[in-house]
Tab-separated table of C-alpha atoms and ligand atoms in Angstrom:
chain	number	residue	atom	x	y	z
A	30	MET	CA	0.000	0.000	0.000
A	31	HIS	CA	1.339	3.439	-0.930
A	32	GLU	CA	0.992	4.777	2.662
A	33	ASP	CA	3.101	1.901	4.051
A	34	ARG	CA	5.831	2.584	1.497
A	35	THR	CA	6.030	6.289	2.390
A	36	ARG	CA	5.903	5.667	6.146
A	37	TRP	CA	8.547	2.936	6.128
A	38	ASN	CA	10.847	4.689	3.666
A	39	LYS	CA	10.884	7.637	6.065
A	40	LYS	CA	11.682	5.355	9.024
A	41	TYR	CA	14.556	3.771	7.089
A	42	THR	CA	15.903	7.204	6.172
A	43	ASP	CA	15.527	8.712	9.673
A	44	ARG	CA	17.292	6.114	11.804
A	45	GLU	CA	19.575	3.121	11.756
A	46	TRP	CA	18.080	-0.345	12.300
A	47	THR	CA	19.717	-3.331	13.919
A	48	ALA	CA	21.548	-5.822	11.733
A	49	GLU	CA	21.150	-8.538	14.387
A	50	PRO	CA	18.826	-11.335	13.281
A	51	SER	CA	15.823	-12.160	15.467
A	52	ASP	CA	16.409	-14.679	18.236
A	53	ILE	CA	13.578	-16.856	16.932
A	54	VAL	CA	15.138	-17.031	13.458
A	55	ARG	CA	18.490	-18.000	14.949
A	56	ARG	CA	16.778	-20.596	17.102
A	57	PHE	CA	14.736	-22.436	14.462
A	58	TYR	CA	16.276	-21.843	11.002
A	59	SER	CA	18.406	-24.997	11.217
A	60	LEU	CA	15.291	-27.185	11.215
A	61	ALA	CA	14.763	-26.230	7.565
A	62	LYS	CA	16.418	-28.158	4.757
A	63	PRO	CA	18.748	-26.149	2.494
A	64	GLY	CA	16.789	-24.462	-0.282
A	65	MET	CA	14.771	-21.326	-0.825
A	66	ALA	CA	13.753	-19.019	1.992
A	67	LEU	CA	11.176	-16.230	1.871
A	68	ASP	CA	11.468	-13.262	4.245
A	69	ILE	CA	8.088	-11.514	4.419
A	70	GLY	CA	8.262	-7.790	5.258
A	71	ALA	CA	12.044	-8.078	5.271
A	72	GLY	CA	12.865	-4.453	6.251
A	73	THR	CA	16.589	-3.759	5.988
A	74	GLY	CA	17.292	-7.479	5.798
A	75	ARG	CA	18.699	-8.493	9.168
A	76	ASN	CA	17.023	-11.926	8.892
A	77	SER	CA	17.426	-12.209	5.101
A	78	VAL	CA	21.182	-11.633	5.255
A	79	PHE	CA	21.531	-14.067	8.141
A	80	LEU	CA	19.609	-16.761	6.239
A	81	ALA	CA	21.651	-16.173	3.075
A	82	GLU	CA	24.808	-16.581	5.185
A	83	GLN	CA	23.444	-19.921	6.397
A	84	GLY	CA	23.204	-21.120	2.780
A	85	PHE	CA	19.571	-20.398	1.862
A	86	ASP	CA	18.614	-18.720	-1.407
A	87	VAL	CA	16.638	-15.868	0.060
A	88	VAL	CA	13.814	-13.852	-1.475
A	89	ALA	CA	13.340	-10.743	0.685
A	90	VAL	CA	10.016	-8.997	0.031
A	91	ASP	CA	9.173	-5.520	1.250
A	92	ILE	CA	7.365	-2.445	-0.017
A	93	ALA	CA	9.982	0.054	1.197
A	94	GLU	CA	12.825	0.390	-1.287
A	95	LYS	CA	14.930	2.385	1.217
A	96	GLY	CA	15.054	-0.668	3.483
A	97	LEU	CA	15.715	-3.062	0.610
A	98	ALA	CA	18.552	-0.823	-0.609
A	99	GLN	CA	20.363	-1.447	2.685
A	100	MET	CA	20.542	-5.198	2.019
A	101	ALA	CA	21.222	-4.954	-1.728
A	102	GLY	CA	24.549	-6.588	-2.567
A	103	ALA	CA	24.973	-7.960	0.975
A	104	HIS	CA	25.035	-11.560	-0.268
A	105	ALA	CA	25.037	-13.310	-3.647
A	106	ASN	CA	22.161	-15.591	-2.531
A	107	LEU	CA	19.870	-12.737	-1.543
A	108	LEU	CA	17.229	-11.327	-3.875
A	109	PRO	CA	15.486	-8.169	-2.607
A	110	VAL	CA	12.006	-7.780	-4.139
A	111	CYS	CA	10.063	-4.538	-3.847
A	112	ALA	CA	6.400	-5.554	-3.756
A	113	ASP	CA	3.152	-4.807	-1.945
A	114	LEU	CA	2.290	-7.772	0.284
A	115	ASP	CA	-1.368	-6.717	0.143
A	116	VAL	CA	-1.422	-8.240	-3.349
A	117	PHE	CA	1.732	-10.392	-3.507
A	118	GLU	CA	1.243	-14.040	-4.520
A	119	ILE	CA	3.539	-16.625	-2.918
A	120	PRO	CA	4.336	-19.523	-5.279
A	121	GLU	CA	3.062	-22.912	-4.076
A	122	ASN	CA	5.275	-25.589	-2.467
A	123	ARG	CA	8.402	-23.539	-3.072
A	124	PHE	CA	10.081	-22.566	0.201
A	125	SER	CA	12.123	-24.595	2.703
A	126	LEU	CA	11.735	-21.745	5.139
A	127	ILE	CA	9.399	-18.762	5.476
A	128	ALA	CA	10.161	-16.036	8.018
A	129	ASN	CA	7.566	-13.438	8.988
A	130	ILE	CA	8.990	-11.193	11.683
A	131	LEU	CA	7.300	-8.056	13.095
A	132	PHE	CA	4.875	-7.888	10.195
A	133	LEU	CA	1.219	-8.874	9.961
A	134	ASN	CA	-0.963	-9.396	6.931
A	135	ARG	CA	-3.652	-11.993	7.606
A	136	ARG	CA	-4.416	-12.342	3.883
A	137	LEU	CA	-1.062	-14.106	3.582
A	138	PHE	CA	-1.775	-16.886	6.103
A	139	PRO	CA	-3.091	-19.413	3.530
A	140	TRP	CA	-0.472	-18.290	0.989
A	141	ILE	CA	2.255	-18.972	3.563
A	142	MET	CA	0.981	-22.489	4.258
A	143	ASP	CA	0.724	-23.247	0.533
A	144	GLY	CA	4.106	-21.627	-0.164
A	145	LEU	CA	5.994	-23.977	2.139
A	146	ALA	CA	7.426	-27.064	0.479
A	147	PRO	CA	6.669	-30.339	2.281
A	148	GLY	CA	8.896	-30.343	5.376
A	149	GLY	CA	9.227	-26.552	5.112
A	150	VAL	CA	9.574	-24.494	8.271
A	151	LEU	CA	7.602	-21.384	9.217
A	152	ILE	CA	9.096	-18.931	11.709
A	153	PHE	CA	6.584	-16.254	12.657
A	154	GLU	CA	6.798	-13.607	15.354
A	155	THR	CA	4.855	-10.392	15.717
A	156	TYR	CA	3.042	-8.126	18.150
A	157	ILE	CA	0.001	-8.752	20.271
A	158	ASP	CA	0.512	-5.275	21.792
A	159	PHE	CA	2.841	-2.631	20.409
A	160	PRO	CA	5.493	-1.185	22.745
A	161	SER	CA	3.795	0.982	25.387
A	162	GLY	CA	5.957	3.996	24.378
A	163	ARG	CA	4.202	4.205	21.004
A	164	GLY	CA	0.958	5.311	22.668
A	165	HIS	CA	-1.570	3.452	20.543
A	166	ARG	CA	-0.933	-0.121	21.666
A	167	ARG	CA	-3.415	-2.225	19.751
A	168	SER	CA	-4.860	-2.135	16.320
A	169	ARG	CA	-6.505	-5.245	14.920
A	170	ASP	CA	-4.880	-4.537	11.553
A	171	PHE	CA	-1.346	-4.672	12.946
A	172	CYS	CA	-1.607	-6.750	16.150
A	173	LEU	CA	-2.560	-10.362	16.685
A	174	ALA	CA	-5.146	-11.534	19.162
A	175	GLU	CA	-4.056	-13.939	21.880
A	176	ASN	CA	-3.734	-17.461	20.443
A	177	GLU	CA	-4.588	-16.198	16.948
A	178	LEU	CA	-1.294	-17.312	15.415
A	179	LEU	CA	-1.573	-20.736	17.000
A	180	TYR	CA	-5.039	-21.335	15.539
A	181	ALA	CA	-4.231	-19.759	12.165
A	182	PHE	CA	-1.354	-22.179	11.569
A	183	ALA	CA	-2.879	-25.228	13.255
A	184	PRO	CA	-2.854	-27.159	9.922
A	185	LEU	CA	0.955	-27.173	10.244
A	186	HIS	CA	2.806	-29.201	12.849
A	187	ILE	CA	3.442	-26.649	15.599
A	188	LEU	CA	6.874	-27.085	17.169
A	189	TYR	CA	6.850	-24.011	19.370
A	190	TYR	CA	4.353	-21.354	20.384
A	191	GLU	CA	4.745	-18.701	23.038
A	192	GLU	CA	3.278	-15.339	24.012
A	193	THR	CA	5.786	-13.207	25.863
A	194	GLN	CA	6.143	-9.738	27.289
A	195	LYS	CA	9.259	-7.818	26.351
A	196	THR	CA	10.611	-4.497	27.657
A	197	THR	CA	12.979	-2.429	25.510
A	198	ASP	CA	13.810	1.303	25.205
A	199	GLU	CA	10.487	1.700	23.398
A	200	GLY	CA	8.496	0.307	26.321
A	201	THR	CA	6.728	-2.950	27.055
A	202	SER	CA	5.210	-5.014	24.276
A	203	ARG	CA	3.696	-8.463	23.901
A	204	LEU	CA	4.746	-10.819	21.135
A	205	ALA	CA	3.418	-14.091	19.770
A	206	SER	CA	6.109	-16.448	18.463
A	207	LEU	CA	5.637	-19.605	16.460
A	208	ALA	CA	7.751	-22.216	14.705
A	209	ALA	CA	5.993	-24.888	12.670
A	210	VAL	CA	6.628	-27.465	9.961
A	211	LYS	CA	4.516	-28.383	6.947
A	212	LYS	CA	3.965	-32.139	6.992
B	308	SAM	C1	8.607	-3.699	11.661
B	308	SAM	S1	9.283	-3.855	10.053
B	308	SAM	C2	9.953	-5.476	10.184
B	308	SAM	C3	11.140	-5.677	9.322
B	308	SAM	C4	11.855	-7.020	9.467
B	308	SAM	N1	10.956	-8.156	9.340
B	308	SAM	C5	12.606	-7.089	10.765
B	308	SAM	O1	12.193	-7.843	11.653
B	308	SAM	O2	13.598	-6.368	10.901
B	308	SAM	C6	7.836	-4.103	9.002
B	308	SAM	C7	8.159	-4.115	7.513
B	308	SAM	O3	6.963	-4.407	6.770
B	308	SAM	C8	7.003	-3.653	5.569
B	308	SAM	N2	5.644	-3.489	5.030
B	308	SAM	C9	4.620	-2.824	5.599
B	308	SAM	N3	3.530	-2.882	4.796
B	308	SAM	C10	3.897	-3.592	3.688
B	308	SAM	C11	3.228	-3.997	2.503
B	308	SAM	N4	1.938	-3.672	2.280
B	308	SAM	N5	3.901	-4.723	1.592
B	308	SAM	C12	5.206	-5.052	1.791
B	308	SAM	N6	5.897	-4.702	2.902
B	308	SAM	C13	5.254	-3.983	3.844
B	308	SAM	C14	7.625	-2.335	5.959
B	308	SAM	O4	8.181	-1.651	4.868
B	308	SAM	C15	8.668	-2.800	6.980
B	308	SAM	O5	9.922	-2.985	6.370
């Protein structure tokens, strides 16, 4: 969506973002067989670059070209794709691993399940409540309900699911975290 592109391009111009991959990606990526990985809402590519370094051929999709530009050329096995995930179509049975970190688009849930190859691993983590410092803590469009992720991906074999509270400089937030395998 055009608004998302403008908003996120500004964020990627205004401040520097961490290059450290998410803990949950580090923790579960090795369950996936070598092959193609899809990073949904990839940002500046902290998880995409990490996965490429682990030997995956990574497709990193995001709408904000300023974020994608920061990962461009970081690794030969990394393909940044500028696309709107409101309309993006994930190819079926293609990916050994799909990562969806700090991004929510419920339309993609069935596409994600279909996009995993048999034995493919999904690593998904995003907010139930935004950090308290951001003022507006919940919006159904951007935040999950409790247990929502667990039920949404119940057709997969769930390896790990947790809802946790986290306090950072931005305040306290709640996150839902899931790792699952397509049988
Ligand atoms: C909080 S960031 C997360 C980035 C990355 N997953 C990470 O953990 O560092 C959310 C990302 O979603 C992207 N995004 C938001 N709406 C989008 C849309 N409609 N299509 C594609 N990307 C979108 C933003 O540009 C932003 O990079």
